[in-house]
Amino acid sequence: MVFETINATGKPLSEADKIRNFILMNESLENQKKVFKHWVGIEINTHFDPKEGTTEFIRNYLIFKREKFHKKSNVYKDFKDYVSEVLKQHKNSKERFEEKIYFLEELKEFSTYYNWLADSEEKYKDLDDTIKNYLKVLRDIKQTTCYPYLLGLINHWKKEEIDDTTIKTILEFIINFLIRRLICKSDTNVYTDLFPAVNRRIKENMEKEDDYLNAFYRVFANLIPAESMPKDDDLVNIVSRPRHNFYSNLNTCKYVFEKLVNKDPDLDTDGKIKMDNINIEHIMPKKLQRYWIDMVSGDTEESRKYVEIQENYLNSLGNLTVTSKKFNSSMSNKSFGDKKELYAKSNIHLNNYFKDIDIWNAKQIIERSKILANKICKIFKYPKILIELKTDSQENKAIENDKSYIKNTLKKYNTLKEAIYFFKYELFGDYKIDTRNIEPCKYKIEDNEIIIRNRRTWAELLKNITDYIYNYYDYVIKSMANSKSSCIMYEDEIERRFSSNKDKIKQNLIGKINGKEVFLNTVLATKTILEHIDIMLSKCNIEHTFEVKMENKVPIDEIIKPQK
């Protein structure tokens, strides 16, 4: 007997188990053996992840075939719908079974491609070393949302519809595309719509007599700004900003520094140093001793200036370097002079930069951030062909897409993550979204819908949520207010400012909250307020219950503004 929800022992089935049972259903014992033979091949190819491998493969296969995102929890249902649609085109059982076998043969072939993409053991011997290395990079930087497109790309290659040069060029481009966006903190949620549609968009462009590679480039040349590849100037400007955290995604950070060490474009290096043998080192350390406080503060009369400088630039690209693992633990809080001596012994050319530097402060960090960012631009190149293939109508198309994006956002309640993305939305073209004329009007929290009746401002929303948390989860606010530090950093370095001592709050403050003098800084950017709310609600384990509804104060046309 084949079960659809539980196995013979009564344990719940995985999505892959349900799919296996579904394809075996209603078949004779002889046919079941034929089906099972193909299924075993699929499981072998995905066995590198015994719990989720087969389910994840089928989810990516469905995304590739149906050109839309599929949730892991719905894989069985979506697969069942897809296969049923394919099989119902055949009238008799013999034709349906033949189609099922044909389908399973294709599924098994694609499971081989997925194995190449996702299996870190790299047992496949018949794959070109360069392609292997590109696929390893995607695993190392944990960028798997491109897998549905890559399944199709590899399929084209195996059918000899594209040559070795084309697949290598595209894989290199995708890595550069993803690395640049990761560095610039571009939103990754757009990939769930972008990559499933790439194959279709390429086909549409190939109908215009483009070859595959040109059609691919044309697709990426004409993405809307939220999806596009950051240009050189954008990347350099972003990594040089205060509070840009290059260290937060350690996988990307290590990979980029490995390239900077081994493939420095300005020195024509070709090193073999592996990141397994080196560590990422903060030059200005996390804990500042008196020596560092004096150096970082410089001549300023403000005694706590070093706190702001450290918060702004600790994790900046320019404040990071690489050292041998044997040196890293001994370095930590050493003086800059002592670190320079150890850097000189590291035999890593990247550290030669410091030999003529006598002080290390914000100015030096910003300068080095720009130098390294320009090297990164040369390593992870922005292809000139993207500029050449951009259509004349793209600017107007981008504006219309942005208008549509704003309208769709304002139509509905938005989760915190959706709202945060909306307010950090950055365009790398000639236009931007002016969100200053977007205001909150309602919000939901723990099944309560609340209308903001007074001032519809984001500061008012922050005060309302803070008041709510204090009423029902007062320990969260008290723990923040009782902190000894006036500037406490979240995991992602969003500044929070709560205090029971008004002298600690330098900006505007809200008075009493439920009779207790807890001072709250509301003079914050909208995105920061939303991230602040997210952290507070997360500490109460209720962030998933919060949604906000927004309205525009001016017409949508007035919210799309030319960049100055």
CSV table of C-alpha atoms in Angstrom, one decimal, residues 26-423:
chain,number,residue,atom,x,y,z
A,26,ASN,CA,-1.8,3.4,-10.0
A,27,GLU,CA,0.9,1.5,-11.7
A,28,SER,CA,1.3,-2.3,-12.1
A,29,LEU,CA,4.1,-4.0,-10.1
A,30,GLU,CA,6.1,-4.4,-13.3
A,31,ASN,CA,5.7,-0.7,-14.2
A,32,GLN,CA,6.5,0.3,-10.6
A,33,LYS,CA,9.9,-1.4,-10.9
A,34,LYS,CA,10.7,0.6,-14.1
A,35,VAL,CA,9.6,3.8,-12.4
A,36,PHE,CA,11.5,3.0,-9.3
A,37,LYS,CA,14.7,2.3,-11.2
A,38,HIS,CA,14.7,5.9,-12.5
A,39,TRP,CA,13.8,7.3,-9.2
A,40,VAL,CA,16.7,5.6,-7.5
A,41,GLY,CA,19.1,7.3,-9.9
A,42,ILE,CA,17.6,10.7,-8.9
A,43,GLU,CA,18.0,9.9,-5.2
A,44,ILE,CA,21.6,8.9,-5.8
A,45,ASN,CA,22.4,12.1,-7.5
A,46,THR,CA,20.9,14.2,-4.7
A,47,HIS,CA,22.0,12.0,-1.8
A,48,PHE,CA,24.8,14.4,-0.8
A,49,ASP,CA,22.0,16.0,1.3
A,50,PRO,CA,20.0,13.0,2.6
A,51,LYS,CA,17.2,15.1,4.2
A,52,GLU,CA,16.6,17.8,1.7
A,53,GLY,CA,18.6,17.1,-1.4
A,54,THR,CA,15.9,15.5,-3.5
A,55,THR,CA,13.2,17.9,-2.5
A,56,GLU,CA,15.5,20.9,-3.2
A,57,PHE,CA,16.4,19.5,-6.6
A,58,ILE,CA,12.8,19.1,-7.6
A,59,ARG,CA,11.9,22.5,-6.3
A,60,ASN,CA,14.6,24.0,-8.5
A,61,TYR,CA,13.6,21.9,-11.4
A,62,LEU,CA,10.0,23.1,-11.1
A,63,ILE,CA,11.1,26.7,-10.9
A,64,PHE,CA,13.1,26.2,-14.1
A,65,LYS,CA,10.2,24.5,-16.0
A,66,ARG,CA,7.4,26.7,-14.8
A,67,GLU,CA,9.4,30.0,-14.6
A,68,LYS,CA,8.1,31.0,-11.2
A,69,PHE,CA,9.1,30.6,-7.6
A,70,HIS,CA,8.0,27.5,-5.6
A,71,LYS,CA,8.0,27.2,-1.9
A,72,LYS,CA,9.7,24.2,-0.4
A,73,SER,CA,6.5,23.3,1.6
A,74,ASN,CA,4.5,23.2,-1.6
A,75,VAL,CA,6.9,21.1,-3.7
A,76,TYR,CA,4.8,17.9,-3.6
A,77,LYS,CA,1.5,19.7,-4.5
A,78,ASP,CA,3.1,21.8,-7.3
A,79,PHE,CA,4.9,18.7,-8.7
A,80,LYS,CA,1.7,16.7,-8.7
A,81,ASP,CA,-0.1,19.5,-10.5
A,82,TYR,CA,2.7,19.9,-13.1
A,83,VAL,CA,3.0,16.2,-13.9
A,84,SER,CA,-0.8,15.7,-14.0
A,85,GLU,CA,-1.0,18.5,-16.5
A,86,VAL,CA,1.7,16.8,-18.7
A,87,LEU,CA,0.2,13.3,-18.5
A,88,LYS,CA,-3.5,14.3,-19.1
A,89,GLN,CA,-2.6,15.1,-22.7
A,90,HIS,CA,-2.4,11.4,-23.3
A,91,LYS,CA,-5.6,9.4,-23.6
A,92,ASN,CA,-4.6,5.8,-22.8
A,93,SER,CA,-2.6,4.4,-20.0
A,94,LYS,CA,0.2,3.1,-22.2
A,95,GLU,CA,0.9,6.5,-23.6
A,96,ARG,CA,0.7,8.0,-20.2
A,97,PHE,CA,3.2,5.5,-18.8
A,98,GLU,CA,5.6,6.1,-21.8
A,99,GLU,CA,5.3,9.9,-21.1
A,100,LYS,CA,6.0,9.3,-17.4
A,101,ILE,CA,9.2,7.3,-18.2
A,102,TYR,CA,10.3,10.0,-20.6
A,103,PHE,CA,9.7,12.6,-18.0
A,104,LEU,CA,11.6,10.6,-15.3
A,105,GLU,CA,14.6,10.2,-17.8
A,106,GLU,CA,14.7,14.0,-18.1
A,107,LEU,CA,14.3,14.4,-14.4
A,108,LYS,CA,17.2,12.1,-13.8
A,109,GLU,CA,19.4,14.0,-16.3
A,110,PHE,CA,18.6,17.3,-14.6
A,111,SER,CA,19.4,15.7,-11.2
A,112,THR,CA,22.9,15.1,-12.6
A,113,TYR,CA,23.2,18.8,-13.4
A,114,TYR,CA,21.9,19.6,-9.9
A,115,ASN,CA,24.6,17.4,-8.5
A,116,TRP,CA,27.2,19.4,-10.3
A,117,LEU,CA,25.8,22.6,-8.9
A,118,ALA,CA,25.2,21.6,-5.3
A,119,ASP,CA,27.4,18.6,-4.3
A,120,SER,CA,30.5,20.0,-2.5
A,121,GLU,CA,32.3,16.6,-2.8
A,122,GLU,CA,32.8,17.2,-6.5
A,123,LYS,CA,32.8,13.5,-7.5
A,124,TYR,CA,32.0,14.3,-11.1
A,125,LYS,CA,35.1,13.6,-13.2
A,126,ASP,CA,33.8,14.5,-16.7
A,127,LEU,CA,33.4,18.2,-15.9
A,128,ASP,CA,35.8,20.9,-17.1
A,129,ASP,CA,38.0,22.2,-14.3
A,130,THR,CA,37.1,25.9,-15.0
A,131,ILE,CA,33.4,25.1,-14.9
A,132,LYS,CA,33.9,23.1,-11.6
A,133,ASN,CA,35.7,26.1,-10.1
A,134,TYR,CA,32.9,28.5,-11.0
A,135,LEU,CA,30.3,26.2,-9.5
A,136,LYS,CA,32.3,25.9,-6.4
A,137,VAL,CA,32.4,29.7,-6.0
A,138,LEU,CA,28.6,29.8,-6.1
A,139,ARG,CA,28.5,27.2,-3.4
A,140,ASP,CA,31.1,29.0,-1.3
A,141,ILE,CA,29.3,32.3,-1.4
A,142,LYS,CA,26.0,30.5,-0.8
A,143,GLN,CA,24.1,31.9,-3.8
A,144,THR,CA,21.7,29.2,-4.8
A,145,THR,CA,18.8,31.2,-6.1
A,146,CYS,CA,20.4,31.2,-9.6
A,147,TYR,CA,20.3,27.4,-9.7
A,148,PRO,CA,17.0,27.2,-11.7
A,149,TYR,CA,18.5,29.2,-14.5
A,150,LEU,CA,21.8,27.3,-14.3
A,151,LEU,CA,19.9,24.0,-14.8
A,152,GLY,CA,18.7,25.3,-18.1
A,153,LEU,CA,22.1,26.7,-19.0
A,154,ILE,CA,23.9,23.4,-18.4
A,155,ASN,CA,21.2,21.6,-20.4
A,156,HIS,CA,21.9,23.9,-23.4
A,157,TRP,CA,25.6,23.2,-23.0
A,158,LYS,CA,25.1,19.4,-22.8
A,159,LYS,CA,22.9,19.4,-25.9
A,160,GLU,CA,25.8,21.4,-27.6
A,161,GLU,CA,23.5,24.3,-28.2
A,162,ILE,CA,26.1,26.5,-26.7
A,163,ASP,CA,29.9,26.0,-26.6
A,164,ASP,CA,32.4,25.8,-23.7
A,165,THR,CA,33.4,29.5,-24.1
A,166,THR,CA,29.8,30.6,-23.8
A,167,ILE,CA,29.0,28.7,-20.6
A,168,LYS,CA,32.2,29.8,-18.9
A,169,THR,CA,31.6,33.4,-19.9
A,170,ILE,CA,28.1,33.3,-18.5
A,171,LEU,CA,29.1,31.6,-15.2
A,172,GLU,CA,31.9,34.2,-14.7
A,173,PHE,CA,29.4,37.0,-15.3
A,174,ILE,CA,26.8,35.5,-12.9
A,175,ILE,CA,29.5,35.3,-10.2
A,176,ASN,CA,30.5,38.9,-10.8
A,177,PHE,CA,26.9,40.0,-10.9
A,178,LEU,CA,26.1,38.4,-7.6
A,179,ILE,CA,29.4,39.5,-5.9
A,180,ARG,CA,28.8,43.2,-6.9
A,181,ARG,CA,25.3,43.1,-5.6
A,182,LEU,CA,26.3,41.4,-2.3
A,183,ILE,CA,29.0,44.0,-1.8
A,184,CYS,CA,26.5,46.8,-2.4
A,185,LYS,CA,23.9,45.2,-0.1
A,186,SER,CA,21.5,45.0,-3.0
A,187,ASP,CA,18.3,43.2,-2.2
A,188,THR,CA,18.4,39.4,-2.9
A,189,ASN,CA,14.6,39.0,-2.8
A,190,VAL,CA,14.5,40.1,-6.5
A,191,TYR,CA,16.3,36.8,-7.5
A,192,THR,CA,13.1,34.8,-6.9
A,193,ASP,CA,11.5,36.6,-9.8
A,194,LEU,CA,14.6,37.3,-11.9
A,195,PHE,CA,16.4,34.0,-12.4
A,196,PRO,CA,13.3,31.9,-13.1
A,197,ALA,CA,12.5,34.3,-16.0
A,198,VAL,CA,16.0,34.5,-17.5
A,199,ASN,CA,15.5,31.5,-19.8
A,200,ARG,CA,12.3,32.8,-21.2
A,201,ARG,CA,13.7,36.3,-21.7
A,202,ILE,CA,16.7,34.8,-23.6
A,203,LYS,CA,14.4,32.9,-25.9
A,204,GLU,CA,12.5,36.1,-26.6
A,205,ASN,CA,15.7,37.9,-27.5
A,206,MET,CA,17.0,35.0,-29.6
A,207,GLU,CA,13.9,35.4,-31.8
A,208,LYS,CA,15.4,38.9,-32.6
A,209,GLU,CA,18.4,37.1,-34.2
A,210,ASP,CA,20.7,37.4,-31.2
A,211,ASP,CA,22.9,34.4,-30.5
A,212,TYR,CA,22.6,32.9,-27.0
A,213,LEU,CA,25.4,35.0,-25.3
A,214,ASN,CA,24.2,38.2,-26.8
A,215,ALA,CA,20.6,37.5,-25.9
A,216,PHE,CA,21.8,36.7,-22.3
A,217,TYR,CA,23.7,40.0,-22.1
A,218,ARG,CA,20.7,41.9,-23.5
A,219,VAL,CA,18.5,40.5,-20.7
A,220,PHE,CA,20.9,41.7,-18.0
A,221,ALA,CA,21.5,45.0,-19.8
A,222,ASN,CA,17.8,45.8,-19.6
A,223,LEU,CA,16.9,44.8,-16.1
A,224,ILE,CA,15.0,47.2,-13.9
A,225,PRO,CA,17.3,49.2,-11.6
A,226,ALA,CA,16.4,47.1,-8.5
A,227,GLU,CA,17.7,44.0,-10.3
A,228,SER,CA,20.6,45.4,-12.1
A,229,MET,CA,24.4,45.0,-11.7
A,230,PRO,CA,26.0,47.9,-9.8
A,231,LYS,CA,28.4,49.9,-11.9
A,232,ASP,CA,31.9,50.8,-10.9
A,233,ASP,CA,31.1,54.3,-9.5
A,234,ASP,CA,28.2,52.9,-7.5
A,235,LEU,CA,30.3,50.2,-5.9
A,236,VAL,CA,33.1,52.5,-5.0
A,237,ASN,CA,30.8,55.0,-3.5
A,238,ILE,CA,28.8,52.5,-1.5
A,239,VAL,CA,31.8,50.7,0.1
A,240,SER,CA,33.2,54.1,1.1
A,241,ARG,CA,30.2,55.1,3.1
A,242,PRO,CA,30.1,55.2,6.9
A,243,ARG,CA,28.7,51.9,8.4
A,244,HIS,CA,29.1,49.9,5.2
A,245,ASN,CA,29.7,46.4,6.6
A,246,PHE,CA,31.9,44.5,4.3
A,247,TYR,CA,32.5,41.9,7.0
A,248,SER,CA,28.9,40.9,7.6
A,249,ASN,CA,28.8,38.3,4.8
A,250,LEU,CA,31.9,36.4,5.7
A,251,ASN,CA,31.7,34.0,2.8
A,252,THR,CA,31.7,36.8,0.3
A,253,CYS,CA,34.3,38.8,2.3
A,254,LYS,CA,36.7,35.8,2.3
A,255,TYR,CA,36.2,35.1,-1.4
A,256,VAL,CA,36.8,38.7,-2.4
A,257,PHE,CA,40.0,38.9,-0.3
A,258,GLU,CA,41.2,35.7,-1.8
A,259,LYS,CA,40.9,37.3,-5.2
A,260,LEU,CA,42.6,40.5,-4.1
A,261,VAL,CA,45.5,38.5,-2.7
A,262,ASN,CA,45.9,36.1,-5.6
A,263,LYS,CA,44.7,38.2,-8.6
A,264,ASP,CA,45.6,41.8,-7.8
A,265,PRO,CA,44.9,43.5,-11.2
A,266,ASP,CA,47.4,46.3,-10.5
A,267,LEU,CA,50.3,43.9,-9.8
A,268,ASP,CA,49.4,41.1,-12.3
A,269,THR,CA,49.7,38.6,-9.5
A,270,ASP,CA,48.8,34.9,-9.8
A,271,GLY,CA,49.0,33.5,-6.3
A,272,LYS,CA,47.9,30.2,-4.8
A,273,ILE,CA,47.0,31.3,-1.3
A,274,LYS,CA,43.8,29.7,-0.1
A,275,MET,CA,41.4,31.3,2.4
A,276,ASP,CA,41.5,28.1,4.5
A,277,ASN,CA,45.1,29.2,5.5
A,278,ILE,CA,44.4,32.9,6.3
A,279,ASN,CA,42.1,35.0,8.4
A,280,ILE,CA,40.3,38.3,8.0
A,281,GLU,CA,41.9,40.8,10.3
A,282,HIS,CA,40.4,44.1,11.6
A,283,ILE,CA,43.2,46.7,11.5
A,284,MET,CA,41.4,49.1,13.9
A,285,PRO,CA,40.4,46.4,16.4
A,286,LYS,CA,36.9,45.7,17.9
A,287,LYS,CA,38.2,46.7,21.4
A,288,LEU,CA,40.0,50.0,21.5
A,289,GLN,CA,42.8,50.4,24.1
A,290,ARG,CA,44.0,53.9,25.0
A,291,TYR,CA,46.6,53.9,22.2
A,292,TRP,CA,43.9,53.3,19.6
A,293,ILE,CA,41.5,55.8,21.1
A,294,ASP,CA,44.1,58.5,20.9
A,295,MET,CA,45.1,57.6,17.3
A,296,VAL,CA,41.5,57.3,16.0
A,297,SER,CA,40.3,60.5,17.8
A,298,GLY,CA,43.2,62.6,16.6
A,299,ASP,CA,43.1,66.2,17.5
A,300,THR,CA,39.3,66.4,18.2
A,301,GLU,CA,38.2,67.9,21.4
A,302,GLU,CA,35.2,65.6,21.6
A,303,SER,CA,36.4,62.8,24.0
A,304,ARG,CA,34.0,60.1,22.6
A,305,LYS,CA,34.6,60.8,18.9
A,306,TYR,CA,36.4,57.5,18.7
A,307,VAL,CA,33.1,55.7,19.4
A,308,GLU,CA,31.4,57.1,16.4
A,309,ILE,CA,34.5,56.5,14.2
A,310,GLN,CA,34.7,52.9,15.3
A,311,GLU,CA,31.0,52.3,14.7
A,312,ASN,CA,31.2,53.9,11.2
A,313,TYR,CA,34.3,52.2,10.0
A,314,LEU,CA,35.2,49.1,12.0
A,315,ASN,CA,33.8,46.7,9.4
A,316,SER,CA,34.6,48.8,6.4
A,317,LEU,CA,36.5,47.2,3.5
A,318,GLY,CA,39.4,49.6,4.1
A,319,ASN,CA,39.8,48.4,7.7
A,320,LEU,CA,40.1,44.7,6.8
A,321,THR,CA,43.1,42.8,5.6
A,322,VAL,CA,44.3,39.2,5.6
A,323,THR,CA,46.9,37.5,7.7
A,324,SER,CA,48.2,34.0,8.3
A,325,LYS,CA,46.2,32.1,10.9
A,326,LYS,CA,49.3,31.8,13.1
A,327,PHE,CA,49.4,35.6,13.4
A,328,ASN,CA,45.7,36.5,13.8
A,329,SER,CA,45.2,35.4,17.4
A,330,SER,CA,48.3,37.3,18.5
A,331,MET,CA,47.4,40.5,16.7
A,332,SER,CA,43.9,41.4,17.9
A,333,ASN,CA,44.4,44.5,20.0
A,334,LYS,CA,48.0,45.3,19.3
A,335,SER,CA,49.0,48.8,18.4
A,336,PHE,CA,49.1,49.9,14.8
A,337,GLY,CA,53.0,49.9,14.9
A,338,ASP,CA,53.1,46.3,16.2
A,339,LYS,CA,50.6,45.2,13.6
A,340,LYS,CA,52.6,46.8,10.8
A,341,GLU,CA,55.6,44.6,11.8
A,342,LEU,CA,53.5,41.5,11.7
A,343,TYR,CA,51.9,42.5,8.4
A,344,ALA,CA,55.4,42.8,6.9
A,345,LYS,CA,56.2,39.2,8.0
A,346,SER,CA,53.0,37.8,6.5
A,347,ASN,CA,54.4,37.7,2.9
A,348,ILE,CA,51.0,38.8,1.6
A,349,HIS,CA,51.6,41.6,-0.9
A,350,LEU,CA,48.3,43.3,0.1
A,351,ASN,CA,49.9,44.2,3.4
A,352,ASN,CA,52.7,46.1,1.7
A,353,TYR,CA,50.3,49.0,1.7
A,354,PHE,CA,50.9,49.7,5.4
A,355,LYS,CA,54.7,50.1,5.3
A,356,ASP,CA,54.6,53.8,4.7
A,357,ILE,CA,51.4,54.5,6.8
A,358,ASP,CA,52.1,56.0,10.2
A,359,ILE,CA,48.6,56.5,11.6
A,360,TRP,CA,45.3,54.7,11.1
A,361,ASN,CA,42.1,56.6,11.3
A,362,ALA,CA,38.8,57.3,9.4
A,363,LYS,CA,40.6,59.2,6.6
A,364,GLN,CA,43.0,56.3,6.0
A,365,ILE,CA,40.2,53.7,6.1
A,366,ILE,CA,38.1,55.6,3.6
A,367,GLU,CA,41.1,56.1,1.3
A,368,ARG,CA,42.0,52.4,1.4
A,369,SER,CA,38.3,51.4,0.9
A,370,LYS,CA,38.3,53.3,-2.4
A,371,ILE,CA,41.6,51.7,-3.5
A,372,LEU,CA,40.4,48.2,-2.8
A,373,ALA,CA,37.0,48.9,-4.3
A,374,ASN,CA,38.6,50.0,-7.6
A,375,LYS,CA,40.6,46.7,-7.6
A,376,ILE,CA,37.4,44.8,-7.0
A,377,CYS,CA,35.8,46.5,-10.0
A,378,LYS,CA,38.7,45.3,-12.2
A,379,ILE,CA,38.5,41.7,-10.9
A,380,PHE,CA,34.7,41.4,-10.9
A,381,LYS,CA,34.2,43.3,-14.1
A,382,TYR,CA,31.1,45.2,-15.4
A,383,PRO,CA,30.9,44.2,-19.1
A,384,LYS,CA,30.9,47.1,-21.5
A,385,ILE,CA,28.4,45.2,-23.6
A,386,LEU,CA,25.7,45.9,-21.0
A,387,ILE,CA,25.9,49.6,-21.8
A,388,GLU,CA,25.9,48.9,-25.6
A,389,LEU,CA,22.9,46.6,-25.4
A,390,LYS,CA,20.7,48.8,-23.2
A,391,THR,CA,17.7,49.9,-25.2
A,392,ASP,CA,16.6,53.5,-25.6
A,393,SER,CA,13.3,52.8,-24.0
A,394,GLN,CA,14.9,51.3,-20.9
A,395,GLU,CA,14.8,54.5,-18.9
A,396,ASN,CA,11.0,55.0,-19.4
A,397,LYS,CA,10.5,51.3,-18.8
A,398,ALA,CA,12.4,51.6,-15.5
A,399,ILE,CA,10.3,54.5,-14.4
A,400,GLU,CA,7.1,52.7,-15.2
A,401,ASN,CA,8.3,49.6,-13.4
A,402,ASP,CA,9.1,51.8,-10.3
A,403,LYS,CA,5.6,53.3,-10.5
A,404,SER,CA,4.1,49.9,-10.6
A,405,TYR,CA,6.3,48.7,-7.8
A,406,ILE,CA,5.2,51.6,-5.6
A,407,LYS,CA,1.5,51.1,-6.4
A,408,ASN,CA,1.7,47.4,-5.6
A,409,THR,CA,3.5,48.1,-2.4
A,410,LEU,CA,0.8,50.6,-1.3
A,411,LYS,CA,-2.1,48.4,-2.2
A,412,LYS,CA,-1.5,45.9,0.6
A,413,TYR,CA,-0.2,45.4,4.1
A,414,ASN,CA,3.6,44.8,4.0
A,415,THR,CA,5.7,42.6,6.2
A,416,LEU,CA,8.6,44.2,8.0
A,417,LYS,CA,11.1,42.7,5.5
A,418,GLU,CA,9.0,44.1,2.5
A,419,ALA,CA,8.8,47.5,4.1
A,420,ILE,CA,12.5,47.6,4.9
A,421,TYR,CA,13.3,46.7,1.3
A,422,PHE,CA,11.0,49.4,0.0
A,423,PHE,CA,12.9,52.1,2.0
